[in-house]
Short mmCIF file of C-alpha atoms in Angstrom, two decimals:
data_model
loop_
_atom_site.label_atom_id
_atom_site.label_comp_id
_atom_site.label_asym_id
_atom_site.label_seq_id
_atom_site.Cartn_x
_atom_site.Cartn_y
_atom_site.Cartn_z
CA MET A 20 0.75 13.92 15.88
CA PHE A 21 2.28 10.67 14.55
CA ILE A 22 0.24 9.36 11.76
CA ASP A 23 1.22 5.79 10.87
CA GLU A 24 -1.78 4.57 8.86
CA ALA A 25 -3.87 6.23 6.17
CA LYS A 26 -6.48 5.10 3.70
CA ILE A 27 -6.55 6.88 0.33
CA HIS A 28 -7.98 6.68 -3.15
CA VAL A 29 -5.71 6.69 -6.14
CA GLN A 30 -6.89 6.99 -9.74
CA ALA A 31 -4.69 6.89 -12.88
CA GLY A 32 -5.53 9.12 -15.85
CA ASN A 33 -7.85 7.98 -18.55
CA GLY A 34 -6.47 7.46 -22.09
CA GLY A 35 -7.42 10.15 -24.59
CA ASN A 36 -9.99 9.42 -27.27
CA GLY A 37 -8.86 8.77 -30.78
CA MET A 38 -9.66 11.48 -33.35
CA VAL A 39 -12.13 11.36 -36.29
CA SER A 40 -10.65 13.66 -38.93
CA PHE A 41 -10.22 13.66 -42.68
CA HIS A 42 -7.28 15.20 -44.60
CA THR A 43 -8.28 18.41 -46.34
CA ALA A 44 -5.76 20.34 -48.36
CA LYS A 45 -5.97 22.34 -51.56
CA TYR A 46 -5.52 20.22 -54.61
CA VAL A 47 -5.79 16.99 -52.60
CA PRO A 48 -9.32 15.72 -53.20
CA ASN A 49 -10.48 12.78 -51.10
CA GLY A 50 -7.45 12.97 -48.76
CA GLY A 51 -8.72 10.15 -46.57
CA PRO A 52 -8.81 9.71 -42.76
CA ASP A 53 -6.06 11.28 -40.73
CA GLY A 54 -7.19 11.22 -37.11
CA GLY A 55 -4.50 10.66 -34.66
CA ASP A 56 -4.39 8.38 -31.53
CA GLY A 57 -5.23 9.70 -28.04
CA GLY A 58 -2.52 10.03 -25.41
CA ARG A 59 -1.97 7.56 -22.59
CA GLY A 60 -3.30 8.55 -19.17
CA GLY A 61 -0.76 9.27 -16.49
CA SER A 62 0.05 6.68 -13.85
CA VAL A 63 0.45 7.05 -10.02
CA TYR A 64 3.73 6.25 -8.60
CA PHE A 65 4.95 6.31 -4.93
CA VAL A 66 8.47 7.16 -4.11
CA ALA A 67 10.25 6.73 -0.66
CA ASP A 68 11.47 10.09 0.69
CA GLU A 69 13.84 10.00 3.57
CA GLY A 70 12.78 13.55 4.53
CA LEU A 71 9.41 12.27 5.72
CA ASN A 72 8.75 10.37 8.84
CA THR A 73 4.95 10.36 9.16
CA LEU A 74 1.93 9.96 6.97
CA GLN A 75 0.60 13.36 8.15
CA ASP A 76 0.27 14.59 4.56
CA PHE A 77 -2.54 12.04 3.97
CA ARG A 78 -4.56 13.04 6.92
CA PHE A 79 -6.69 15.47 5.09
CA LYS A 80 -6.08 14.85 1.42
CA ARG A 81 -7.25 11.32 0.56
CA ARG A 82 -7.93 11.36 -3.22
CA PHE A 83 -5.31 11.45 -5.88
CA HIS A 84 -5.76 11.61 -9.56
CA ALA A 85 -3.25 11.43 -12.30
CA GLU A 86 -3.71 13.61 -15.50
CA ASP A 87 -5.83 12.27 -18.36
CA GLY A 88 -4.35 11.81 -21.87
CA GLU A 89 -5.31 14.26 -24.46
CA LYS A 90 -7.55 13.52 -27.41
CA GLY A 91 -5.82 12.70 -30.67
CA GLY A 92 -5.42 15.52 -33.21
CA ARG A 93 -5.74 16.09 -36.97
CA ARG A 94 -3.22 15.07 -39.43
CA GLN A 95 -2.27 11.94 -37.48
CA GLN A 96 -1.14 13.89 -34.52
CA TYR A 97 -0.98 11.97 -31.24
CA GLY A 98 -2.62 13.39 -28.16
CA ARG A 99 -0.23 14.35 -25.36
CA GLY A 100 0.10 11.77 -22.71
CA GLY A 101 -0.99 12.65 -19.11
CA LYS A 102 1.53 13.44 -16.58
CA ASP A 103 2.28 10.95 -14.10
CA LEU A 104 1.49 11.64 -10.40
CA VAL A 105 4.39 11.02 -8.03
CA ILE A 106 3.42 10.79 -4.36
CA PRO A 107 6.31 10.85 -1.79
CA VAL A 108 5.93 8.53 1.25
CA PRO A 109 8.25 7.87 4.21
CA VAL A 110 10.83 5.08 4.09
CA GLY A 111 9.14 2.09 5.87
CA THR A 112 5.72 2.50 4.22
CA VAL A 113 3.87 -0.55 3.04
CA VAL A 114 1.08 -0.11 0.51
CA LYS A 115 -1.81 -2.47 0.65
CA GLU A 116 -4.97 -2.92 -1.34
CA LEU A 117 -7.79 -1.94 0.96
CA GLU A 118 -10.29 -4.75 -0.06
CA SER A 119 -8.06 -7.81 -0.05
CA GLY A 120 -5.10 -6.69 2.06
CA ARG A 121 -2.57 -7.63 -0.71
CA ILE A 122 0.68 -6.00 -0.37
CA LEU A 123 1.49 -3.92 -3.46
CA ALA A 124 4.71 -2.25 -2.47
CA ASP A 125 7.19 -2.10 0.50
CA PHE A 126 9.34 0.97 0.58
CA THR A 127 12.58 -0.04 2.41
CA GLN A 128 15.12 2.36 0.76
CA ALA A 129 15.19 6.10 0.10
CA GLY A 130 14.49 6.80 -3.57
CA GLN A 131 12.57 3.54 -4.18
CA ARG A 132 9.83 4.13 -6.78
CA GLU A 133 6.91 1.81 -7.51
CA ILE A 134 3.90 2.15 -9.76
CA ILE A 135 0.58 1.63 -7.94
CA VAL A 136 -2.04 2.21 -10.71
CA ARG A 137 -1.42 2.34 -14.52
CA GLY A 138 -2.95 4.97 -16.86
CA GLY A 139 -5.35 4.01 -19.53
CA ARG A 140 -4.20 3.51 -23.06
CA GLY A 141 -5.12 6.10 -25.60
CA GLY A 142 -7.81 5.28 -28.30
CA LYS A 143 -7.08 4.68 -31.93
CA GLY A 144 -7.74 7.47 -34.50
CA ASN A 145 -9.98 6.75 -37.47
CA ILE A 146 -6.90 6.39 -39.77
CA HIS A 147 -6.70 2.81 -38.23
CA PHE A 148 -10.06 1.71 -39.37
CA ALA A 149 -9.68 2.47 -43.04
CA ASN A 150 -9.56 -0.44 -45.52
CA SER A 151 -10.32 -1.07 -49.20
CA ILE A 152 -14.02 -1.32 -48.51
CA ARG A 153 -14.34 1.19 -45.64
CA GLN A 154 -12.27 4.13 -47.00
CA ALA A 155 -13.72 6.86 -44.90
CA PRO A 156 -14.43 5.53 -41.44
CA ASN A 157 -16.46 8.07 -39.41
CA PHE A 158 -15.46 6.62 -35.93
CA ALA A 159 -12.56 6.19 -33.72
CA ARG A 160 -11.69 4.24 -30.61
CA ALA A 161 -12.36 5.72 -27.14
CA GLY A 162 -9.52 5.80 -24.61
CA GLU A 163 -9.37 3.23 -21.88
CA PRO A 164 -10.05 4.18 -18.31
CA GLY A 165 -7.15 4.48 -15.81
CA GLU A 166 -7.00 1.97 -12.97
CA VAL A 167 -8.74 2.93 -9.75
CA LEU A 168 -7.76 1.56 -6.30
CA ASP A 169 -8.43 2.15 -2.64
CA ILE A 170 -5.33 1.47 -0.64
CA VAL A 171 -3.99 1.48 2.88
CA LEU A 172 -0.70 3.03 3.72
CA GLU A 173 0.98 1.66 6.79
CA LEU A 174 4.30 3.02 8.28
CA LYS A 175 6.59 0.66 9.90
CA LEU A 176 9.62 2.20 11.50
CA LEU A 177 12.90 1.16 10.00
CA ALA A 178 14.90 0.92 13.26
CA ASP A 179 17.54 -1.73 14.04
CA VAL A 180 16.57 -2.02 17.68
CA GLY A 181 13.21 -1.89 19.27
CA LEU A 182 12.73 -0.82 22.87
CA ILE A 183 9.88 -2.89 24.27
CA GLY A 184 8.29 -3.19 27.70
CA PHE A 185 5.29 -2.08 29.69
CA PRO A 186 4.50 1.55 30.10
CA ASN A 187 6.63 3.52 32.59
CA VAL A 188 9.56 1.00 32.82
CA GLY A 189 12.04 3.67 31.62
CA LYS A 190 12.32 3.06 27.90
CA SER A 191 12.11 6.78 26.98
CA THR A 192 14.68 7.61 29.69
CA LEU A 193 17.00 5.02 28.36
CA LEU A 194 16.67 6.24 24.77
CA SER A 195 17.49 9.79 25.91
CA VAL A 196 20.58 8.56 27.57
CA ILE A 197 22.05 6.43 24.83
CA SER A 198 21.21 8.86 21.95
CA ALA A 199 20.44 12.56 21.10
CA ALA A 200 16.73 11.80 21.04
CA ARG A 201 14.60 13.82 23.46
CA PRO A 202 11.35 11.89 24.15
CA LYS A 203 8.86 13.09 26.63
CA ILE A 204 9.87 11.92 30.21
CA ALA A 205 7.98 12.55 33.41
CA ASP A 206 8.12 11.41 37.07
CA TYR A 207 4.52 10.42 37.02
CA PRO A 208 2.90 7.37 35.28
CA PHE A 209 2.22 7.90 31.52
CA THR A 210 2.83 6.06 28.34
CA THR A 211 4.51 7.11 25.22
CA ILE A 212 1.92 7.17 22.34
CA GLU A 213 4.21 8.14 19.44
CA PRO A 214 7.36 6.17 18.50
CA ASN A 215 10.57 8.03 19.02
CA LEU A 216 13.83 7.32 17.13
CA GLY A 217 17.37 7.78 18.24
CA VAL A 218 20.80 7.16 16.64
CA VAL A 219 23.31 5.47 18.86
CA VAL A 220 27.01 5.66 18.08
CA VAL A 221 29.56 3.13 19.34
CA ASP A 222 33.04 3.79 18.18
CA ASP A 223 32.80 3.82 14.28
CA PHE A 224 29.43 2.02 14.26
CA SER A 225 25.92 3.44 14.56
CA PHE A 226 22.44 2.01 14.70
CA VAL A 227 18.92 3.23 15.14
CA VAL A 228 16.84 2.51 18.21
CA ALA A 229 13.12 3.03 18.41
CA ASP A 230 11.24 3.72 21.64
CA ILE A 231 8.07 1.89 20.52
CA PRO A 232 4.80 2.80 22.34
CA GLY A 233 4.04 0.49 25.25
CA LEU A 234 1.40 -2.11 25.04
CA ILE A 235 -1.01 -3.79 27.33
CA GLU A 236 -2.24 -7.38 27.48
CA GLY A 237 -4.55 -8.14 24.55
CA ALA A 238 -2.54 -5.82 22.16
CA SER A 239 -2.41 -8.54 19.60
CA GLU A 240 -6.12 -8.42 19.42
CA GLY A 241 -6.05 -4.68 18.88
CA LEU A 242 -6.53 -3.55 22.53
CA GLY A 243 -4.89 -0.36 23.71
CA LEU A 244 -2.26 0.79 21.25
CA GLY A 245 -2.49 -2.69 19.91
CA HIS A 246 -1.37 -3.12 16.28
CA ASP A 247 -0.13 0.48 16.25
CA PHE A 248 2.60 -0.82 18.67
CA LEU A 249 3.15 -4.24 17.17
CA ARG A 250 3.50 -3.26 13.42
CA HIS A 251 6.59 -1.23 14.23
CA ILE A 252 8.34 -4.12 15.96
CA GLU A 253 8.21 -6.16 12.66
CA ARG A 254 11.02 -4.04 11.20
CA THR A 255 13.51 -4.27 13.98
CA ARG A 256 16.47 -6.71 14.03
CA LEU A 257 16.91 -6.86 17.78
CA LEU A 258 14.51 -6.33 20.64
CA LEU A 259 15.79 -4.60 23.83
CA HIS A 260 13.34 -5.61 26.59
CA VAL A 261 13.21 -3.15 29.44
CA ILE A 262 11.93 -4.39 32.70
CA ASP A 263 11.22 -2.54 35.90
CA ALA A 264 13.19 -4.82 38.26
CA SER A 265 11.98 -2.95 41.33
CA GLY A 266 8.48 -4.49 41.16
CA LYS A 267 6.92 -1.25 42.36
CA GLU A 268 3.61 0.14 41.16
CA ASP A 269 2.19 -3.43 41.42
CA ARG A 270 4.49 -4.67 38.62
CA GLN A 271 5.71 -8.26 38.53
CA PRO A 272 8.86 -8.36 36.43
CA LEU A 273 8.67 -11.98 35.36
CA GLU A 274 4.94 -11.90 34.60
CA ASP A 275 5.54 -8.60 32.51
CA PHE A 276 8.25 -10.35 30.52
CA ASP A 277 6.01 -13.35 29.66
CA ARG A 278 2.86 -11.26 28.89
CA ILE A 279 4.77 -9.10 26.38
CA ASN A 280 6.37 -12.06 24.69
CA ARG A 281 3.00 -13.72 24.52
CA GLU A 282 1.59 -10.72 22.76
CA LEU A 283 4.45 -10.73 20.26
CA GLU A 284 3.84 -14.42 19.50
CA ASN A 285 0.04 -13.94 19.14
CA PHE A 286 0.55 -11.18 16.57
CA ASN A 287 3.37 -12.77 14.60
CA ALA A 288 5.02 -15.93 15.65
CA GLU A 289 8.27 -14.92 14.14
CA LEU A 290 8.52 -12.03 16.47
CA ALA A 291 8.79 -14.25 19.41
CA SER A 292 11.95 -15.75 18.07
CA ARG A 293 13.49 -12.39 17.41
CA PRO A 294 16.81 -11.96 19.35
CA GLN A 295 16.31 -10.21 22.69
CA ILE A 296 18.55 -8.56 25.31
CA VAL A 297 17.02 -7.91 28.69
CA ALA A 298 17.69 -4.58 30.56
CA LEU A 299 16.74 -4.69 34.22
CA ASN A 300 15.94 -1.00 34.98
CA LYS A 301 15.59 0.82 38.28
CA ILE A 302 18.16 -1.21 40.18
CA ASP A 303 18.52 1.60 42.59
CA GLU A 304 14.97 0.82 43.96
CA THR A 305 15.43 -2.94 43.63
CA ASP A 306 16.00 -5.46 46.48
CA PRO A 307 19.53 -7.03 45.95
CA ASP A 308 18.16 -10.57 46.39
CA GLN A 309 15.38 -9.83 43.94
CA LEU A 310 17.90 -8.54 41.42
CA ASP A 311 20.08 -11.62 41.79
CA HIS A 312 17.05 -13.84 41.16
CA LEU A 313 16.10 -11.98 38.03
CA ILE A 314 19.64 -12.04 36.72
CA ALA A 315 19.80 -15.80 37.31
CA TYR A 316 16.43 -16.42 35.64
CA PHE A 317 17.19 -14.70 32.34
CA SER A 318 20.68 -16.12 32.23
CA GLU A 319 19.24 -19.60 32.47
CA LEU A 320 17.01 -18.69 29.46
CA GLY A 321 20.13 -17.85 27.49
CA LEU A 322 19.29 -14.22 27.22
CA PRO A 323 21.96 -11.51 27.78
CA VAL A 324 20.88 -9.58 30.81
CA PHE A 325 22.13 -6.13 32.11
CA PRO A 326 21.15 -4.46 35.29
CA ILE A 327 21.00 -0.69 34.79
CA CYS A 328 19.76 2.49 36.21
CA ALA A 329 18.92 4.62 33.14
CA PRO A 330 18.54 8.09 34.68
CA ILE A 331 22.27 8.04 35.93
CA GLY A 332 23.66 5.82 33.24
CA GLU A 333 24.72 3.03 35.46
CA GLY A 334 25.40 -0.15 33.40
CA VAL A 335 24.27 1.50 30.29
CA ASP A 336 27.64 1.45 28.58
CA SER A 337 27.98 -2.21 28.80
CA LEU A 338 24.52 -2.70 27.60
CA VAL A 339 24.95 -0.48 24.56
CA LYS A 340 28.20 -2.27 23.59
CA LYS A 341 26.49 -5.64 23.72
CA VAL A 342 23.49 -4.25 21.56
CA ALA A 343 25.96 -2.87 19.01
CA GLU A 344 27.83 -6.27 18.89
CA GLN A 345 24.51 -8.12 18.20
CA VAL A 346 23.31 -5.72 15.56
CA ARG A 347 26.50 -5.92 13.66
CA MET A 348 25.96 -9.61 13.17
CA LEU A 349 22.22 -9.64 12.45
CA PRO A 350 20.91 -9.47 8.86
CA PRO A 351 18.24 -6.84 7.91
CA THR A 352 14.77 -8.03 8.93
CA ARG A 353 12.29 -8.68 6.19
CA LEU A 354 8.55 -8.46 6.40
CA ALA A 355 6.83 -11.63 7.29
CA ILE A 356 5.26 -11.68 3.77
CA PRO A 357 7.81 -10.12 1.35
CA VAL A 358 6.34 -8.51 -1.74
CA ALA A 359 9.01 -10.22 -3.82
CA ASP A 360 7.50 -13.64 -3.09
CA GLU A 361 4.18 -12.60 -4.49
CA THR A 362 3.47 -11.82 -8.17
CA TRP A 363 0.53 -9.66 -8.97
CA TYR A 364 -0.39 -9.15 -12.62
CA ARG A 365 -2.33 -5.92 -12.61
CA PHE A 366 -3.58 -6.43 -16.12
CA GLU A 367 -4.91 -9.93 -15.64
CA GLU A 368 -7.12 -11.19 -18.46
CA GLU A 369 -10.78 -10.54 -17.65
CA ALA A 370 -14.08 -11.55 -19.38
CA LEU A 371 -15.01 -9.10 -22.22
CA PHE A 372 -18.49 -8.76 -20.93
CA GLY A 373 -21.11 -10.13 -18.52
CA ILE A 374 -24.94 -10.41 -18.81
CA GLU A 375 -27.32 -9.32 -16.01
CA ARG A 376 -31.06 -8.67 -15.58
CA ASP A 377 -32.57 -5.46 -14.47
CA GLY A 378 -36.28 -6.40 -14.52
CA PRO A 379 -37.22 -6.93 -18.19
CA VAL A 380 -33.91 -5.38 -19.45
CA TYR A 381 -30.96 -7.50 -20.35
CA VAL A 382 -27.75 -5.50 -19.19
CA VAL A 383 -24.48 -6.23 -20.92
CA THR A 384 -21.72 -5.06 -18.57
CA GLY A 385 -17.93 -4.86 -18.81
CA ASN A 386 -15.01 -2.44 -19.65
CA TRP A 387 -14.80 -3.73 -23.15
CA ILE A 388 -18.51 -3.06 -23.73
CA ALA A 389 -18.22 0.48 -22.33
CA GLY A 390 -15.21 1.16 -24.55
CA LEU A 391 -16.96 -0.20 -27.69
CA VAL A 392 -20.08 1.86 -27.01
CA ASN A 393 -18.12 5.05 -26.39
CA SER A 394 -16.17 4.36 -29.68
CA THR A 395 -19.26 3.97 -31.82
CA ASN A 396 -20.78 6.79 -33.92
CA PHE A 397 -24.44 5.54 -34.03
CA ASP A 398 -25.34 8.19 -36.62
CA ASP A 399 -22.89 6.69 -39.06
CA THR A 400 -23.83 3.49 -40.96
CA GLU A 401 -20.34 2.15 -41.25
CA SER A 402 -19.65 2.75 -37.58
CA LEU A 403 -22.86 1.01 -36.61
CA GLN A 404 -22.08 -2.00 -38.81
CA TYR A 405 -18.71 -2.30 -37.27
CA PHE A 406 -20.34 -2.26 -33.82
CA GLN A 407 -22.75 -4.90 -34.77
CA ARG A 408 -20.05 -7.14 -36.27
CA LEU A 409 -17.96 -6.90 -33.17
CA LEU A 410 -20.99 -7.96 -30.89
CA ARG A 411 -21.60 -11.02 -33.17
CA ARG A 412 -17.82 -11.84 -33.39
CA LYS A 413 -17.19 -11.55 -29.61
CA GLY A 414 -20.04 -13.77 -28.64
CA VAL A 415 -22.38 -11.08 -27.15
CA ILE A 416 -25.36 -12.13 -29.36
CA ASP A 417 -24.90 -15.81 -28.63
CA ALA A 418 -24.62 -15.11 -24.87
CA LEU A 419 -27.91 -13.14 -24.95
CA GLU A 420 -29.76 -15.82 -26.71
CA LYS A 421 -28.49 -18.37 -24.22
CA ALA A 422 -29.72 -16.00 -21.41
CA GLY A 423 -33.25 -16.19 -22.97
CA VAL A 424 -33.58 -12.92 -24.80
CA GLN A 425 -36.63 -12.73 -27.11
CA GLU A 426 -37.23 -10.45 -30.07
CA GLY A 427 -38.31 -7.03 -29.02
CA ASP A 428 -36.68 -7.29 -25.50
CA LEU A 429 -34.55 -4.28 -24.37
CA ILE A 430 -30.84 -4.65 -24.34
CA ARG A 431 -28.76 -2.07 -22.33
CA LEU A 432 -25.08 -1.69 -23.19
CA ASN A 433 -23.35 0.79 -21.05
CA ASP A 434 -25.72 3.85 -21.31
CA ALA A 435 -27.24 2.85 -24.71
CA GLU A 436 -30.49 0.74 -25.11
CA PHE A 437 -31.62 -1.16 -28.07
CA GLU A 438 -34.53 -3.51 -28.95
CA PHE A 439 -33.25 -7.04 -29.77
CA LEU A 440 -33.94 -8.03 -33.38
CA PHE A 441 -33.09 -11.35 -34.93
#
């Protein structure tokens, strides 16, 4: 099965907590704090692997988690950082954020490596909170959580030439004749449902041709194979439009040509202007006058047109040479929305906290609040004082008063609840 889209969940590792520790050694009284910092959580990277050609590996495994950082140690020892998770994907994979559709990475070259979610920073050990007044801090900073993201992987074939056309016009047969590819071919009506790739060699030049699944009218709106067909065409430099010139099986060659180009334009206007070469197939079954009319029609449009009979190779050599000539001159095709044109700051500044109401309870939310609560030793006077000073300094108390809090009201910060006292 050809899998060309997958939705997965990726989570970077959490940073390790800082250590609360005090130096103890013989003949060293009051050694002071020596708790080390926690290690950074592992990040999740994707790397393009030319040995893969489908997203089959993501069909059953959909959740990926990098390793958490370790807790800091005694004697100022840092916790070990979590191992990064490296996930291989096929060349041609586009990574998008599920919710917004934002493009995060576009893997166009083998070996390309991109970070998708970053690991959380490790927390500070209690050695960092010692000063002339607080000489024995009994608290440390909690590690930050790693980034979490739901993403969509889309595989877009990296072929130079895309074979397009309605089902059963002979695209698979043509691919089997011009390359070593062996797609399914039959003498009864059916349609290819998985893209097939073939390498075509002309003298000292080679290029990749993709037999892309046939489409029907309405594909740009998702009907039939719809976007599964159209997303692969975006990568190709040249379109080889195969048409059944015979007009059998109730086919109308010129109408078929217009319909497919209309679907390309509806899906992506740039696709309609992509260079095309027309191959009029099944000329052995075509009326000579009909064939002459078709050749004249496409010539007037300025399109290179080649009458062929794919099964026996008639006219195929001339067609392939023309395709090779065009491909040599065309630059690599870029995505309609290149990643390079869009800057995304993953660690954008965010509000330290927010205030919501849960019935009579005032709830203070935010990652900073969660980290502060997790870092506080509520059984230690100095730690509690440090906690209260930060709430006042960062504006939490003022914001609660503006929200209407009264003395005695319940305040919830993360999973801790307090009564508000002036």
